[in-house]
Short mmCIF file of C-alpha atoms in Angstrom, two decimals:
data_model
loop_
_atom_site.label_atom_id
_atom_site.label_comp_id
_atom_site.label_asym_id
_atom_site.label_seq_id
_atom_site.Cartn_x
_atom_site.Cartn_y
_atom_site.Cartn_z
CA MET A 1 0.00 0.00 0.00
CA LYS A 2 1.37 3.37 -1.01
CA ASP A 3 1.88 6.14 1.48
CA VAL A 4 -0.41 9.17 1.18
CA ILE A 5 1.48 12.43 1.50
CA ILE A 6 -0.59 15.45 2.59
CA LYS A 7 0.98 18.55 1.13
CA THR A 8 -1.45 21.17 2.43
CA LYS A 9 -4.11 21.20 5.09
CA SER A 10 -6.14 23.91 6.80
CA ILE A 11 -6.44 24.33 10.51
CA PRO A 12 -10.08 24.41 11.67
CA ALA A 13 -11.49 27.45 13.41
CA GLN A 14 -10.95 25.78 16.79
CA PRO A 15 -7.87 23.48 16.43
CA ARG A 16 -7.30 20.81 19.11
CA SER A 17 -3.60 21.50 19.22
CA LYS A 18 -2.39 24.78 20.63
CA ASN A 19 0.64 24.59 18.34
CA TYR A 20 -1.45 25.67 15.40
CA PRO A 21 -2.94 29.12 15.38
CA THR A 22 -6.58 29.54 14.46
CA GLY A 23 -7.21 29.72 10.71
CA ALA A 24 -3.61 28.83 9.76
CA SER A 25 -2.59 26.61 6.84
CA VAL A 26 0.05 23.86 7.07
CA VAL A 27 2.12 23.20 3.95
CA ARG A 28 4.49 20.20 3.68
CA SER A 29 7.29 20.36 1.14
CA SER A 30 8.75 17.41 -0.78
CA SER A 31 11.76 17.43 1.53
CA GLY A 32 9.52 16.77 4.53
CA ASN A 33 9.62 20.26 6.00
CA THR A 34 6.40 21.71 7.39
CA THR A 35 5.45 25.38 6.95
CA ILE A 36 2.65 27.05 8.88
CA ILE A 37 0.98 30.01 7.12
CA PRO A 38 -0.97 32.13 9.59
CA GLY A 39 -4.55 33.10 8.61
CA SER A 40 -5.78 36.68 8.48
CA SER A 41 -8.69 35.96 10.77
CA GLY A 42 -9.82 33.36 13.16
CA ASP A 43 -13.38 33.40 11.84
CA SER A 44 -14.56 30.87 9.30
CA VAL A 45 -15.89 31.97 5.86
CA ASP A 46 -19.72 32.08 5.57
CA ILE A 47 -21.13 31.36 2.11
CA VAL A 48 -24.48 32.91 1.23
CA LYS A 49 -26.34 30.47 -0.97
CA GLU A 50 -28.92 31.21 -3.67
CA ILE A 51 -32.02 30.98 -1.47
CA ASP A 52 -30.49 32.27 1.78
CA ILE A 53 -32.04 35.38 3.32
CA LYS A 54 -28.95 36.40 5.23
CA SER A 55 -27.73 39.96 5.18
CA LEU A 56 -24.74 40.62 2.98
CA THR A 57 -21.72 41.69 5.04
CA ASP A 58 -17.94 41.75 4.78
CA LYS A 59 -17.81 38.43 6.66
CA ASN A 60 -19.63 36.33 4.09
CA VAL A 61 -19.37 35.66 0.37
CA LEU A 62 -21.91 34.93 -2.32
CA SER A 63 -22.08 31.62 -4.05
CA SER A 64 -21.86 31.58 -7.83
CA LEU A 65 -25.62 31.07 -8.21
CA ARG A 66 -26.38 33.78 -5.66
CA THR A 67 -24.01 36.11 -7.48
CA LEU A 68 -25.91 35.58 -10.75
CA LEU A 69 -29.19 36.10 -8.93
CA GLU A 70 -28.01 39.41 -7.44
CA ILE A 71 -26.82 40.61 -10.84
CA ARG A 72 -30.04 39.64 -12.58
CA SER A 73 -32.16 41.26 -9.87
CA ARG A 74 -30.61 44.61 -10.78
CA ILE A 75 -31.32 44.27 -14.52
CA ILE A 76 -34.49 46.01 -15.70
CA ALA A 77 -36.05 43.90 -18.44
CA THR A 78 -38.37 45.03 -21.25
CA ASP A 79 -41.55 43.98 -19.47
CA ASN A 80 -40.53 45.55 -16.16
CA THR A 81 -42.54 48.75 -15.83
CA GLU A 82 -42.46 49.05 -12.04
CA THR A 83 -38.75 49.44 -11.27
CA GLU A 84 -37.55 53.03 -11.46
CA LEU A 85 -34.33 53.87 -13.26
CA SER A 86 -31.55 54.67 -10.81
CA GLU A 87 -27.79 54.43 -10.30
CA GLU A 88 -28.21 51.05 -8.60
CA ASN A 89 -29.69 49.12 -11.52
CA THR A 90 -29.03 48.62 -15.21
CA LEU A 91 -31.07 48.07 -18.35
CA SER A 92 -31.14 44.91 -20.39
CA SER A 93 -30.05 45.16 -24.02
CA LEU A 94 -33.64 45.06 -25.30
CA ARG A 95 -34.82 47.54 -22.69
CA ALA A 96 -31.90 49.84 -23.54
CA LEU A 97 -32.91 49.79 -27.23
CA GLU A 98 -36.51 50.50 -26.25
CA GLU A 99 -35.51 53.50 -24.12
CA ILE A 100 -33.31 54.83 -26.92
CA ASP A 101 -36.18 54.45 -29.42
CA LYS A 102 -38.50 56.40 -27.10
CA SER A 103 -35.96 59.20 -26.79
CA ILE A 104 -35.52 59.38 -30.57
CA LYS A 105 -39.29 59.59 -31.12
CA SER A 106 -39.55 62.35 -28.52
CA VAL A 107 -36.81 64.34 -30.27
CA LEU A 108 -38.49 63.86 -33.67
CA GLN A 109 -41.80 65.11 -32.31
CA THR A 110 -40.08 68.21 -30.95
CA VAL A 111 -38.34 68.78 -34.29
CA GLU A 112 -41.63 68.34 -36.17
CA LYS A 113 -43.31 71.00 -34.03
CA THR A 114 -40.38 73.41 -34.30
CA TYR A 115 -39.07 73.15 -37.88
CA LEU A 116 -40.82 73.29 -41.26
CA ASN A 117 -41.02 70.11 -43.32
CA LYS A 118 -39.20 70.24 -46.67
CA THR A 119 -41.01 67.32 -48.32
CA ASN A 120 -44.57 67.33 -46.93
CA PRO A 121 -47.19 70.12 -46.70
CA ASP A 122 -46.67 72.13 -43.52
CA SER A 123 -47.75 75.36 -41.85
CA ALA A 124 -46.36 77.83 -39.33
CA GLN A 125 -48.18 79.75 -36.59
CA ARG A 126 -45.83 82.73 -36.74
CA VAL A 127 -44.44 85.09 -39.36
CA ILE A 128 -41.61 83.66 -41.48
CA THR A 129 -39.00 86.06 -42.86
CA PHE A 130 -36.83 85.09 -45.85
CA LEU A 131 -33.75 87.30 -45.73
CA GLU A 132 -32.43 86.52 -49.22
CA GLY A 133 -35.67 86.10 -51.16
CA LEU A 134 -38.30 83.48 -51.98
CA THR A 135 -38.83 81.60 -55.25
CA SER A 136 -41.92 79.57 -56.08
CA ASP A 137 -42.47 77.35 -59.12
CA GLY A 138 -46.17 77.05 -58.33
CA PHE A 139 -49.11 79.15 -57.24
CA VAL A 140 -48.70 81.68 -54.40
CA GLU A 141 -51.84 82.70 -52.47
CA ALA A 142 -52.21 85.77 -50.23
CA ASN A 143 -55.65 85.60 -48.60
CA SER A 144 -55.46 88.84 -46.58
CA GLY A 145 -53.57 91.04 -49.03
CA LEU A 146 -50.09 91.54 -50.39
CA ILE A 147 -47.48 94.18 -49.56
CA VAL A 148 -44.69 94.62 -52.12
CA ARG A 149 -41.69 96.75 -51.18
CA SER A 150 -38.68 97.67 -53.26
CA SER A 151 -35.47 99.42 -52.29
CA LYS A 152 -35.40 101.13 -55.69
CA LYS A 153 -37.72 103.86 -56.93
CA THR A 154 -40.05 102.44 -59.57
CA THR A 155 -43.18 103.51 -61.43
CA SER A 156 -46.32 102.16 -59.82
CA LEU A 157 -48.91 100.35 -61.90
CA SER A 158 -52.23 101.51 -60.48
CA ASN A 159 -55.46 99.57 -60.36
CA ALA A 160 -53.72 96.24 -59.92
CA LEU A 161 -56.37 93.59 -59.50
CA ILE A 162 -56.48 91.12 -56.66
CA GLU A 163 -59.38 88.71 -56.68
CA ASP A 164 -60.63 87.04 -53.53
CA SER A 165 -62.55 83.89 -54.39
CA ASN A 166 -64.43 84.08 -51.07
CA LYS A 167 -65.98 87.48 -51.88
CA ASP A 168 -68.09 88.90 -54.68
CA SER A 169 -65.71 91.66 -55.65
CA ILE A 170 -62.28 92.38 -57.03
CA SER A 171 -60.47 95.23 -55.31
CA HIS A 172 -57.09 96.87 -55.66
CA ASP A 173 -57.38 98.31 -52.15
CA LEU A 174 -55.87 95.11 -50.78
CA ILE A 175 -52.50 96.40 -51.95
CA GLU A 176 -51.43 98.62 -49.09
CA GLU A 177 -49.39 101.75 -49.68
CA GLU A 178 -47.20 103.22 -46.97
CA GLU A 179 -46.14 106.81 -46.45
CA ASN A 180 -42.83 106.25 -48.21
CA ALA A 181 -44.29 105.73 -51.68
CA GLU A 182 -40.89 105.87 -53.35
CA ASN A 183 -39.98 102.50 -51.88
CA LEU A 184 -43.21 100.82 -52.98
CA SER A 185 -43.75 99.23 -56.37
CA THR A 186 -47.14 97.75 -57.26
CA SER A 187 -47.30 95.00 -59.86
CA LEU A 188 -50.29 93.75 -61.81
CA LEU A 189 -51.43 90.46 -60.36
CA GLU A 190 -53.31 88.01 -62.56
CA VAL A 191 -55.36 85.39 -60.75
CA THR A 192 -57.42 82.70 -62.46
CA THR A 193 -60.62 82.12 -60.55
CA THR A 194 -64.26 81.15 -61.02
CA GLY A 195 -65.61 83.66 -58.49
CA GLY A 196 -66.48 87.35 -58.87
CA THR A 197 -68.66 89.18 -61.38
CA ILE A 198 -67.99 91.49 -64.30
CA GLY A 199 -69.69 94.37 -62.52
CA SER A 200 -67.18 94.21 -59.69
CA LEU A 201 -64.29 95.22 -61.95
CA ASP A 202 -62.92 98.72 -61.43
CA ASN A 203 -63.53 99.82 -65.02
CA VAL A 204 -67.02 98.28 -65.36
CA GLY A 205 -70.19 99.83 -63.97
CA PRO A 206 -72.08 97.86 -61.31
CA GLN A 207 -75.20 97.95 -63.54
CA ALA A 208 -73.61 95.18 -65.62
CA ASP A 209 -74.51 92.64 -62.93
CA THR A 210 -78.22 93.52 -63.02
CA ALA A 211 -78.60 94.29 -66.75
CA LEU A 212 -81.34 92.63 -68.80
CA ILE A 213 -80.62 89.50 -70.75
CA GLY A 214 -79.33 90.45 -74.17
CA SER A 215 -77.71 93.68 -73.00
CA LEU A 216 -74.58 94.84 -74.77
CA LEU A 217 -71.53 95.99 -72.79
CA ALA A 218 -70.28 99.26 -74.28
CA LYS A 219 -67.04 101.06 -73.44
CA GLY A 220 -67.46 104.67 -72.40
CA SER A 221 -64.93 107.39 -71.70
CA GLU A 222 -64.46 106.26 -68.09
CA SER A 223 -65.90 102.77 -67.79
CA TRP A 224 -67.89 100.05 -69.48
CA ALA A 225 -71.68 100.16 -69.14
CA PRO A 226 -74.50 97.88 -70.32
CA ILE A 227 -76.92 98.90 -73.08
CA ALA A 228 -80.28 97.18 -72.62
CA PRO A 229 -82.13 95.73 -75.63
CA VAL A 230 -85.40 97.31 -76.72
CA GLN A 231 -88.27 95.06 -75.65
CA SER A 232 -90.95 96.64 -77.86
CA GLY A 233 -93.23 93.64 -77.87
CA LEU A 234 -93.68 94.00 -81.64
CA THR A 235 -93.04 91.15 -84.01
CA ASP A 236 -93.16 92.87 -87.38
CA TYR A 237 -90.00 93.70 -89.21
CA GLU A 238 -90.73 97.39 -89.79
CA HIS A 239 -90.93 98.28 -86.07
CA MET A 240 -87.67 96.66 -84.89
CA LEU A 241 -84.97 98.92 -83.47
CA ILE A 242 -81.30 98.03 -83.49
CA PRO A 243 -78.70 99.72 -81.23
CA VAL A 244 -75.63 101.04 -83.02
CA PHE A 245 -72.68 103.08 -81.82
CA HIS A 246 -72.40 106.55 -83.35
CA THR A 247 -68.69 107.31 -83.78
CA ILE A 248 -69.28 111.05 -84.05
CA ARG A 249 -71.56 111.39 -81.04
CA GLN A 250 -69.61 108.74 -79.13
CA GLN A 251 -72.79 107.15 -77.86
CA TRP A 252 -75.26 104.40 -78.63
CA ILE A 253 -78.39 105.15 -80.60
CA PHE A 254 -81.32 103.08 -81.89
CA ILE A 255 -82.31 103.00 -85.57
CA PRO A 256 -84.99 101.01 -87.43
CA ALA A 257 -83.91 97.63 -88.62
CA ASP A 258 -85.24 98.18 -92.16
CA ARG A 259 -82.34 100.51 -92.85
CA PHE A 260 -79.96 97.55 -92.90
CA GLY A 261 -81.79 95.32 -95.34
CA GLU A 262 -83.01 91.87 -94.48
CA VAL A 263 -82.37 90.58 -90.99
CA VAL A 264 -83.62 87.63 -89.03
CA PRO A 265 -87.16 88.37 -87.76
CA PRO A 266 -87.47 88.74 -84.00
CA VAL A 267 -89.09 86.28 -81.65
CA SER A 268 -92.68 86.76 -80.45
CA SER A 269 -91.62 88.25 -77.11
CA GLY A 270 -89.81 91.15 -78.72
CA PHE A 271 -86.33 91.79 -80.00
CA PRO A 272 -83.93 90.27 -77.39
CA TYR A 273 -80.63 90.88 -79.12
CA VAL A 274 -78.39 93.84 -79.87
CA LEU A 275 -76.34 94.30 -83.01
CA PRO A 276 -73.13 96.35 -82.64
CA LEU A 277 -72.90 98.34 -85.90
CA THR A 278 -70.84 101.45 -86.56
CA LEU A 279 -71.95 104.50 -88.58
CA LEU A 280 -69.11 106.00 -90.55
#
């Protein structure tokens, strides 16, 4: 039977022999010499296991499973909505990505409320000033009026028309003029719209909107005015009157239709049309 050589052994917390100090280690070398290594403390090491409820102190150590449990207990998972974020815990990788995603969305919402969108339709609640100019390839709409200023003295084009589709009139008063007229240039604005009436134009009399059917719009010295047809109620050819413009008198007059030869007879309700002819 072979001899068993003990190279190292530990002294228990309460050794039976007084020759060995408490907590010391005895090491035997190959030559047979014995070395006693004193321990740092006479107390034994207490291991805190996974399910132990002991308090953690400097006199005990955690087992490997308990160590993993303590680490995992301080990790805030994705589905953990109760634990508050603090300096004593950490986020899992998925929870960290989720928190980062929330922060990015919050920043994007702030940016969307603060800055104008370059690709989608957007609006602003305050006045926007373009210091170096503004260019538009499409339609520009000014609902409450338009102020045009120029640093150079230019000749104003009066009676510029601005049409508001929400009203029944076209007015040039929407172009505001300031005291310093030399720095203001007014341009003619052309707007295509389906609203408004011909009588609301500056150079057309308001009677044009209420004129009889068949009236002729004639240009006068200051504005255009309607000339109503003669509703005589007669149906015979000899009693028809036709309005013509007298170039010498510069006004419209009515002459019998038989002076112009054969014309289309009128309808039974009277002569509803006007014929613009000129006397030389």
